[in-house]
Coordinates of C-alpha atoms in Angstrom, one line a residue:
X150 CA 101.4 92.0 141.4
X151 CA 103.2 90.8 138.1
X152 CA 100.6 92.1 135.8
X153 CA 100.4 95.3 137.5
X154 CA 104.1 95.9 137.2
X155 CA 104.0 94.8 133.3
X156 CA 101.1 97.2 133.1
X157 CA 103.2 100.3 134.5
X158 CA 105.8 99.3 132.6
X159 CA 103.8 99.6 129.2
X160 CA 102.3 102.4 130.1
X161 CA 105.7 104.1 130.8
X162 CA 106.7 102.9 127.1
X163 CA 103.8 103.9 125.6
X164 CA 103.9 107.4 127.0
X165 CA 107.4 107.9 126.3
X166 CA 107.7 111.3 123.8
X167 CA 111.3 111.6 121.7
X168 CA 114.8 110.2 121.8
X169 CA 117.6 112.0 120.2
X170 CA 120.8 110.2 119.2
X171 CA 123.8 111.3 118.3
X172 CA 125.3 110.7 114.7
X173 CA 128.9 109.1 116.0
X174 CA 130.0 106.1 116.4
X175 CA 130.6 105.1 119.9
X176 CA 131.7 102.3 121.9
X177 CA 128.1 102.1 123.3
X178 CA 128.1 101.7 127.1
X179 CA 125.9 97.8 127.8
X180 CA 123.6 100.4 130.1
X181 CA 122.5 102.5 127.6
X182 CA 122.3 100.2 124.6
X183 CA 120.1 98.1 126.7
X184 CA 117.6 100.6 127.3
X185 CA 118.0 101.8 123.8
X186 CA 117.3 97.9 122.8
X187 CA 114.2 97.8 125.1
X188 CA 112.4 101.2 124.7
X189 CA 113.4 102.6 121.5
X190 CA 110.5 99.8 119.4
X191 CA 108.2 101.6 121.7
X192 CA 108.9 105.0 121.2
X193 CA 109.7 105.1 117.6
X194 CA 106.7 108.0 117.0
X195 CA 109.3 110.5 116.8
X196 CA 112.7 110.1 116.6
X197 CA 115.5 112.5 115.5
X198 CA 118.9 112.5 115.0
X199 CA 121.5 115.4 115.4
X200 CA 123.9 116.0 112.2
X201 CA 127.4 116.8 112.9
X202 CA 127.2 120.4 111.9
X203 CA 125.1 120.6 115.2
X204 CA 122.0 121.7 113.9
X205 CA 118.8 119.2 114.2
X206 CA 117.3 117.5 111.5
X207 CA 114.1 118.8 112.4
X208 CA 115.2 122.7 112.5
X209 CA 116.1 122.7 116.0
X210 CA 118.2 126.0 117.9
X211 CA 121.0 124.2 119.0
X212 CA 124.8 125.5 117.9
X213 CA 126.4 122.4 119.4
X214 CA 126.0 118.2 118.2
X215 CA 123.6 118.0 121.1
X216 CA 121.5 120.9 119.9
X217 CA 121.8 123.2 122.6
X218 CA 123.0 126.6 122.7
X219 CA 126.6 127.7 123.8
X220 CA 126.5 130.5 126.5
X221 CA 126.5 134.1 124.6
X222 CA 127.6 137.4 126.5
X223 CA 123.9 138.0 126.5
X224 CA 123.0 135.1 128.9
X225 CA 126.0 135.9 131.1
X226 CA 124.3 139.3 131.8
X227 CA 121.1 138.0 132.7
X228 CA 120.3 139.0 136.7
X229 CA 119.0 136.4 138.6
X230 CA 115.9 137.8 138.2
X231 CA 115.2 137.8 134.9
X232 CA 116.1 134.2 134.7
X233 CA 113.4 133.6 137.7
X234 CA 110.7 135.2 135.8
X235 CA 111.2 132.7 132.5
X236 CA 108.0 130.8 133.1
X237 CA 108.4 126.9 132.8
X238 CA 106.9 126.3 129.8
X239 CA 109.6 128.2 128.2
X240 CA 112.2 125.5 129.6
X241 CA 113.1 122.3 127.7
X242 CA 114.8 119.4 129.2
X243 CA 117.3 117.3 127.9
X244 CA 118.8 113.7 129.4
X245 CA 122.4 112.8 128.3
X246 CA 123.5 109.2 129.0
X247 CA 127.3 109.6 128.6
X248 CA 128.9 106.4 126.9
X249 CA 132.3 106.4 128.6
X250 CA 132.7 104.9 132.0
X251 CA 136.0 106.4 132.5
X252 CA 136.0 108.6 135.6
X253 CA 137.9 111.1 134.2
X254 CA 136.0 111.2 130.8
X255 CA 133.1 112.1 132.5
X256 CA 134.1 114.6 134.9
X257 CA 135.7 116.4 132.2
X258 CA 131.9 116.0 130.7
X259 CA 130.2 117.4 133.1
X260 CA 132.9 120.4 133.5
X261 CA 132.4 121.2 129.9
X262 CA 128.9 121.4 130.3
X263 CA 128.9 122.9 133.1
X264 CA 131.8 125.9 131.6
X265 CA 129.7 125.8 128.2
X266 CA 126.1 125.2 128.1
X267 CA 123.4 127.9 127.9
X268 CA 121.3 126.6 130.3
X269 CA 118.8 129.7 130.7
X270 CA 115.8 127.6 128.6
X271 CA 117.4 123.9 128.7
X272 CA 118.2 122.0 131.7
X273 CA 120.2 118.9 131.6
X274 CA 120.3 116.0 133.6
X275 CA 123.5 113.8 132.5
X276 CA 123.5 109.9 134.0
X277 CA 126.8 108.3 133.6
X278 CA 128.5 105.2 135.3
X279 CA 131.9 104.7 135.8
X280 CA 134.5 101.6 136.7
X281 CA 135.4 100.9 140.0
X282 CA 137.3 104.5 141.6
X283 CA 137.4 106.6 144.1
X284 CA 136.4 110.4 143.8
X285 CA 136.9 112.5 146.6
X286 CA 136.0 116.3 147.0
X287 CA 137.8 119.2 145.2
X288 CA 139.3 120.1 149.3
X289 CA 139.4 116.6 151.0
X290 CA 142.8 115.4 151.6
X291 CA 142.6 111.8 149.6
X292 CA 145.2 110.0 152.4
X293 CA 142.9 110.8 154.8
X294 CA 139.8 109.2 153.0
X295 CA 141.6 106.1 151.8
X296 CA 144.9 103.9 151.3
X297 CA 145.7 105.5 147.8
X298 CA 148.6 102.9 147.9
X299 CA 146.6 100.2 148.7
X300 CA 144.2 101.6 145.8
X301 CA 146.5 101.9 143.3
X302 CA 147.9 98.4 144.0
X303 CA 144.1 97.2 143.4
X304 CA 144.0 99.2 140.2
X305 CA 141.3 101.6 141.3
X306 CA 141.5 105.2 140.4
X307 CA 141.7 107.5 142.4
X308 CA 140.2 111.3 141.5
X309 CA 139.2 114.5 142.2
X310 CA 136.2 116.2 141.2
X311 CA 135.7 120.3 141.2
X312 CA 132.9 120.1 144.2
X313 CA 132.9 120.0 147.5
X314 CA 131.3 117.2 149.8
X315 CA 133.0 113.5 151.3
X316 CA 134.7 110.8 149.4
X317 CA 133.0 108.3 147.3
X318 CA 133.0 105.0 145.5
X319 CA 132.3 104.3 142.4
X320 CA 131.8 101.3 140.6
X321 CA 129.6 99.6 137.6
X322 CA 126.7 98.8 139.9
X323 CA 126.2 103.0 141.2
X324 CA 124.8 105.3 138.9
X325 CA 126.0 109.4 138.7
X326 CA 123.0 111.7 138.3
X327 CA 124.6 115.4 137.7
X328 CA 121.6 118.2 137.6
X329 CA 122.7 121.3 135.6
X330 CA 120.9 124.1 135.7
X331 CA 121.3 128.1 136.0
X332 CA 123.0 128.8 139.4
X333 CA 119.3 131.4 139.9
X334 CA 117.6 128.1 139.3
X335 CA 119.5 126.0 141.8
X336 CA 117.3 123.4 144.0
X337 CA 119.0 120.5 145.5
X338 CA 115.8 119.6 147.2
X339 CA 114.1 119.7 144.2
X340 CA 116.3 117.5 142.6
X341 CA 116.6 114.8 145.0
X342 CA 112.9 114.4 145.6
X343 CA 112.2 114.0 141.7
X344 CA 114.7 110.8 141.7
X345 CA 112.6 109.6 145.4
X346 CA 109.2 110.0 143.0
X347 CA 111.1 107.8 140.7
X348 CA 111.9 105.1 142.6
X349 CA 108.5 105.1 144.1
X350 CA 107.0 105.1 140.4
X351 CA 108.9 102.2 139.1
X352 CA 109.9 99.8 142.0
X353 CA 107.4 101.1 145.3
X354 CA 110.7 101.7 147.1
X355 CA 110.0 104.5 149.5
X356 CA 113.3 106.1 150.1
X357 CA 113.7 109.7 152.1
X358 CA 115.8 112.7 152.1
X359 CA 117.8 113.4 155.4
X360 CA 118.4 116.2 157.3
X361 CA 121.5 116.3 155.3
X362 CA 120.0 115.7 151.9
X363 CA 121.1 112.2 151.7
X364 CA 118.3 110.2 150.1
X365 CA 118.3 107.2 152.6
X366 CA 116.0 104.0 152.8
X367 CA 115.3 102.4 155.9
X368 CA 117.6 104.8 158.0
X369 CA 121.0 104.0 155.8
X370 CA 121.8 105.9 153.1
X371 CA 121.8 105.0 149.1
X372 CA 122.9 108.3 147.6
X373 CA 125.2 111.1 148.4
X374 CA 125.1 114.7 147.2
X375 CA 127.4 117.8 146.1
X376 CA 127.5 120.8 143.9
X377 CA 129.1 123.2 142.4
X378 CA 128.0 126.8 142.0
X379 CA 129.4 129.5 140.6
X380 CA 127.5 131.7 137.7
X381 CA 125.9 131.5 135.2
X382 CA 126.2 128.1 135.8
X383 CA 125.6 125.5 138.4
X384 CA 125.4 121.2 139.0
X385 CA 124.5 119.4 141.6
X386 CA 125.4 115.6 141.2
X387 CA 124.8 112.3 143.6
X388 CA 126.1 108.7 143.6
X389 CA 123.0 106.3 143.5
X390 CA 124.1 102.7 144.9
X391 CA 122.3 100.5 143.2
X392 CA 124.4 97.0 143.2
X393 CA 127.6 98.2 144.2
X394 CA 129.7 95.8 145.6
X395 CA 130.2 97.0 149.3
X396 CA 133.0 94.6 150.4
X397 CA 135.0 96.5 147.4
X398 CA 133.5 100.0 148.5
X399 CA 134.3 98.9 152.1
X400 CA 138.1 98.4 151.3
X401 CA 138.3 101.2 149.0
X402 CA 137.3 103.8 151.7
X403 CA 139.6 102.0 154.4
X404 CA 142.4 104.8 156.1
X405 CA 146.0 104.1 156.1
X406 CA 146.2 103.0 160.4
X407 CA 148.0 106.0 161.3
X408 CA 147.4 109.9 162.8
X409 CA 146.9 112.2 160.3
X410 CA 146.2 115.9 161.6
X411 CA 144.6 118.0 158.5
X412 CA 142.4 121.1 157.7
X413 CA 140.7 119.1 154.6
X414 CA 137.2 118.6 154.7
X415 CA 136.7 115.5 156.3
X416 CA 134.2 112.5 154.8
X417 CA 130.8 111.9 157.5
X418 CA 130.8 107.8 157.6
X419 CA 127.3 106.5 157.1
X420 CA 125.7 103.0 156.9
X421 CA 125.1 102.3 153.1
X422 CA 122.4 99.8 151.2
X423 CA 122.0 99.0 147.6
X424 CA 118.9 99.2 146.4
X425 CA 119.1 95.5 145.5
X426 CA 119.0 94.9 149.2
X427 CA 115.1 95.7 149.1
X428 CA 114.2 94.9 145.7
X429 CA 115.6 92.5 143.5
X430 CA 113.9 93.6 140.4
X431 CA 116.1 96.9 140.5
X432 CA 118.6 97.0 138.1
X433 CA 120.7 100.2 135.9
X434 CA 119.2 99.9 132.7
X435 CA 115.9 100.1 134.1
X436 CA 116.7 103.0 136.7
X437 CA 118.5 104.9 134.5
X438 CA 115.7 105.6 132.2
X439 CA 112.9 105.8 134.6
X440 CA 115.0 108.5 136.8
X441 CA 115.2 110.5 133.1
X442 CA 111.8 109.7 132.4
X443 CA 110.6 111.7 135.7
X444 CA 113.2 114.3 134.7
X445 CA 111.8 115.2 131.3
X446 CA 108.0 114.7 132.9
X447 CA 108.4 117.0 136.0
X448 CA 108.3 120.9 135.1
X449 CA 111.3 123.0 135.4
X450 CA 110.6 124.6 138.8
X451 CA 107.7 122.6 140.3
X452 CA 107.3 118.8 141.4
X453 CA 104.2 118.1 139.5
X454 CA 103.7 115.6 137.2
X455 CA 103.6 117.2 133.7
X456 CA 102.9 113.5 132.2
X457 CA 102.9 112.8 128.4
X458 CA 101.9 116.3 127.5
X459 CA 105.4 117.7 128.8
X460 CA 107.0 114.9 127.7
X461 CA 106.3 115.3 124.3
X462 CA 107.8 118.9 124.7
X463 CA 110.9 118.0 126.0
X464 CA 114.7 117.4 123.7
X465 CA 114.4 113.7 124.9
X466 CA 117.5 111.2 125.8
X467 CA 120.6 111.7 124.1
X468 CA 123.3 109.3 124.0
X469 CA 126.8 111.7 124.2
X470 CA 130.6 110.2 123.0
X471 CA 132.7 112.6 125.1
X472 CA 135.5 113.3 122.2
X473 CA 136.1 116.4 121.2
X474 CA 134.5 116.0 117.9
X475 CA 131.4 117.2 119.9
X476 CA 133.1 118.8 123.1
X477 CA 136.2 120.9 122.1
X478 CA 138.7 120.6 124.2
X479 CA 137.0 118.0 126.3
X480 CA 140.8 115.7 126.1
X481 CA 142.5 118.8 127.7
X482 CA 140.1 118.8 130.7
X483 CA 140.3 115.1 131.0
X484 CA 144.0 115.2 131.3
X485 CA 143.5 118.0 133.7
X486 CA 141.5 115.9 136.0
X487 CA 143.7 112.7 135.7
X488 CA 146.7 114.4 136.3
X489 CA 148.8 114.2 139.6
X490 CA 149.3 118.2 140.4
X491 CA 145.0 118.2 140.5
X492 CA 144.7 114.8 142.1
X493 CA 147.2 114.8 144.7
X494 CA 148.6 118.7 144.5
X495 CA 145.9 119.8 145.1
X496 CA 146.0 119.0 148.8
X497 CA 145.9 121.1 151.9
X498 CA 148.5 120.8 153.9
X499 CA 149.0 117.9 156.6
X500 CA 150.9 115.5 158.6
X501 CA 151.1 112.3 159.6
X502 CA 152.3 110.7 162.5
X503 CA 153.4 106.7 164.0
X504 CA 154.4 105.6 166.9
X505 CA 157.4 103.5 166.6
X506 CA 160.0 101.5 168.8
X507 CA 163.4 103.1 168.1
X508 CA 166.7 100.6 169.1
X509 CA 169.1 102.5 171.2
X510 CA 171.6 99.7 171.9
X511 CA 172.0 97.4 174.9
X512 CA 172.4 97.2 178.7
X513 CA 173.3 94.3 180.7
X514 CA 173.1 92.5 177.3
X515 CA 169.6 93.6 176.8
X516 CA 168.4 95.9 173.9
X517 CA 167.4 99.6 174.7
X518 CA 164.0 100.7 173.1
X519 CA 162.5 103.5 173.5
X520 CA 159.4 104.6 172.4
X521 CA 159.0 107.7 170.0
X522 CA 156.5 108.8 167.0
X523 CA 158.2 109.7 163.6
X524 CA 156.1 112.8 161.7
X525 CA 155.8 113.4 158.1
X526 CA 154.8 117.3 156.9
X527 CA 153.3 117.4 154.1
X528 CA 152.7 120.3 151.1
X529 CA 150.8 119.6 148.0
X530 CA 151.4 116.4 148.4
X531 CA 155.3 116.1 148.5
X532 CA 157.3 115.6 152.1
X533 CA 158.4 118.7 153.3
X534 CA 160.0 117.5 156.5
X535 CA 160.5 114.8 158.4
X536 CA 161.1 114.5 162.3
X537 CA 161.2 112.1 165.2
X538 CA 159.1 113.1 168.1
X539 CA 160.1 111.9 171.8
X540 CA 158.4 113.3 175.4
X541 CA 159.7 116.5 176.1
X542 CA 161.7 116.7 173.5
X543 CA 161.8 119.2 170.2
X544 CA 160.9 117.3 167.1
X545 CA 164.3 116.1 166.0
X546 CA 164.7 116.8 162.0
X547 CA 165.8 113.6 160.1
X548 CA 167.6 114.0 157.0
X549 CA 166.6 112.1 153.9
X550 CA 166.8 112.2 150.3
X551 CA 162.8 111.7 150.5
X552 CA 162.0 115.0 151.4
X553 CA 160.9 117.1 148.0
X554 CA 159.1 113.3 147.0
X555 CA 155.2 112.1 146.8
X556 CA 154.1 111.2 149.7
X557 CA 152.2 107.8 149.9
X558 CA 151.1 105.5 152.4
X559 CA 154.1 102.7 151.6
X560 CA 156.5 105.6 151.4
X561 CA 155.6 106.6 155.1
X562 CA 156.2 103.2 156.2
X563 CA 159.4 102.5 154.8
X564 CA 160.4 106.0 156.2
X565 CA 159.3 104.6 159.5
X566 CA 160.6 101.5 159.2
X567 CA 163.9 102.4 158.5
X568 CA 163.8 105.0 161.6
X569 CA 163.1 101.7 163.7
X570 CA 166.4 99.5 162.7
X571 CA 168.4 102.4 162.8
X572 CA 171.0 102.2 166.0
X573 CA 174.2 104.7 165.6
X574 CA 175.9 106.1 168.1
X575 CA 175.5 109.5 166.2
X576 CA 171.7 109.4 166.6
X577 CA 171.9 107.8 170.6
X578 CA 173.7 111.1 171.0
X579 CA 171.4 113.7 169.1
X580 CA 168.7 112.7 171.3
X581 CA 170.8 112.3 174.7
X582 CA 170.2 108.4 174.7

């Protein structure tokens, strides 16, 4: 069994076509150098690297550091049609391993690319990892997918990407695949079956696609999926766990304990497994490059195996620093996604309610309690009201100096729990108590 994996393993090497790198000097991701380290003495048949004025060494068409066109008027125009009729061979393919694994960073890559590219003949496939965060969907309500407290107090980011689709998590041990492609070109399928083909190629693992095009292996799930469409462009990206650590992702995705009523798109839970779990020869280097290996092998449009023949046509890996040196404007974009008004403003309406036991005074010597729910409303994020709720009663308005704040999970509960020790005559007689 050993020699035949060493044997696939050569062979891969050996039939590996061009690598492209890029002529800055960045903090180079342990990931990528290592498969740099291991393939590039392999593959050193043809090797070129990109010049700063974004045209190729060798002559290439590109008018951008990774030698790719930026999209003209002209490909804006194109019908969906015409972009249909381009016949594969006319398509190249590149592979960018991004070199930050800041979340941010590198959904500001991908939306640069994605706002950017000309991707009528070249389609990407960009494989970045990032630290430990939390990325929920561009309509998901984030305090009803997690404890963004509780994260914050952990250190863990929390952000929001520009598709659709359920909460994440993120961490050095899951690797991002983000398709891009010409929104007349879109395939999810396709994409998702060509990263199956390379699991089976290098490690034997037979994973599946799901009903809901979740790839899973032995019925729990290793990879979710989204997209984003709109025209010319479109990306569809998926998480990958590969060794993530699940007690972390466990706790990362845990809910706040308390009744949150919401129009966001809510996350589908799902029974996870690294693919550790089943083979303990899997690691990120190793994936990373076999999963663009079957990328830049597999023809634009079909899954056949184009082997070292297409592979030898193809723009190769690229390693990409995400400054704007090469990406104008990409620092803006970044502090577009970090910032609060698109992380947490972004937010459709909700509130959030908690049962508490409010004091009334005493008896016979006993203390009164009675039972009541205090309600938050929330509006982009910041309280817009806040009530107590008793039976048959009209929601009582309370009035605090919270109310134009962020909301958070810890602000809620001090809001509650200051409700609970509160015992004045004025608020007995409000409520007829």
């Amino acid at each position: 069994m050993a020699a035949m994996v060493a044997q696939r393993v050569g062979s891969f090497a050996r039939s590996f076509g061009r690598i492209y790198v890029l002529t800055s000097s960045p903090s180079p991701l342990p990931v990528a150098a290592s498969v740099y380290n291991q393939r590039s003495r392999a593959i050193a048949t043809s090797t070129t690297t990109l010049s700063s004025t974004g045209a190729s060494a060798g002559g290439n068409d590109g008018n951008s550091p990774t030698g790719h066109l930026t999209m003209s008027s002209a490909s804006k125009q194109l019908s969906a049609a015409d972009i249909k009729r381009i016949p594969d061979g006319e398509v190249r393919k590149s592979v960018f391993i991004s070199q930050s694994n800041d979340v941010f960073t590198n959904l500001a890559l991908e939306d640069w690319i994605y706002r950017n590219f000309d991707l009528t003949h070249h389609h990407i496939l960009m494989l970045w990892i990032n630290k430990p965060a939390v990325v929920v969907g561009r309509h998901q309500n984030p305090f009803a997918e997690t404890n963004v407290s509780a994260l914050e107090r952990s250190g863990i980011e929390l952000a929001r990407r520009n598709s659709g689709g359920g909460a994440v998590y993120h961490d050095l041990g899951n690797l991002n695949c983000t398709f891009f492609m010409p929104r007349a070109r879109y395939d999810r399928k396709y994409n998702l079956n060509l990263m199956i083909r390379a699991l089976y190629r290098e490690y034997g693992i037979n994973a599946e696609l799901s009903d809901r095009d979740d790839i899973v292996l032995l019925g729990k799930k290793i990879s979710g999926t989204a997209a984003k469409l709109g025209q010319p462009n479109a990306y569809h990206h998926c998480t990958l766990l590969v060794n993530s650590n699940k007690l972390h992702l466990g706790t990362s995705l845990a809910k706040d304990n308390v009744e949150i009523t919401s129009k966001a798109t809510a996350s589908v839970p799902s029974p996870i497994k690294n693919l550790v779990d089943v083979n303990r020869t899997v690691n990120i280097q190793q994936l990373l490059s076999a999963i663009g290996y079957e990328f830049l092998r597999t023809p634009a449009t079909q899954l056949t195996d184009g082997g070292r023949e297409l592979l030898m046509k193809q723009r190769g890996f690229q390693l990409i620093n995400p400054t704007d040196k090469w990406f104008p404007g990409i620092t803006e974009l970044r502090q577009n996604f970090a910032a609060w008004d698109w992380r947490f403003g972004k937010t459709p309406a909700f509130s959030v309610q908690k049962a508490i036991q409010l004091k009334t005074g005493e008896t016979a010597g006993q203390q009164q309690q009675h039972e009541m729910k205090v309600k938050v409303d929330v509006e982009k994020a910041l309280i817009k009201e806040i009530s107590l709720i008793l039976p048959n009663h009209e929601p009582i308005p309370v009035v605090s100096d919270m109310i134009g704040r962020p909301y958070s999970e810890d602000c809620f509960h001090g809001i509650a729990d200051a409700l609970k020790g509160a015992n004045t005559e004025s608020m007995q007689q409000t409520m007829g108590l």
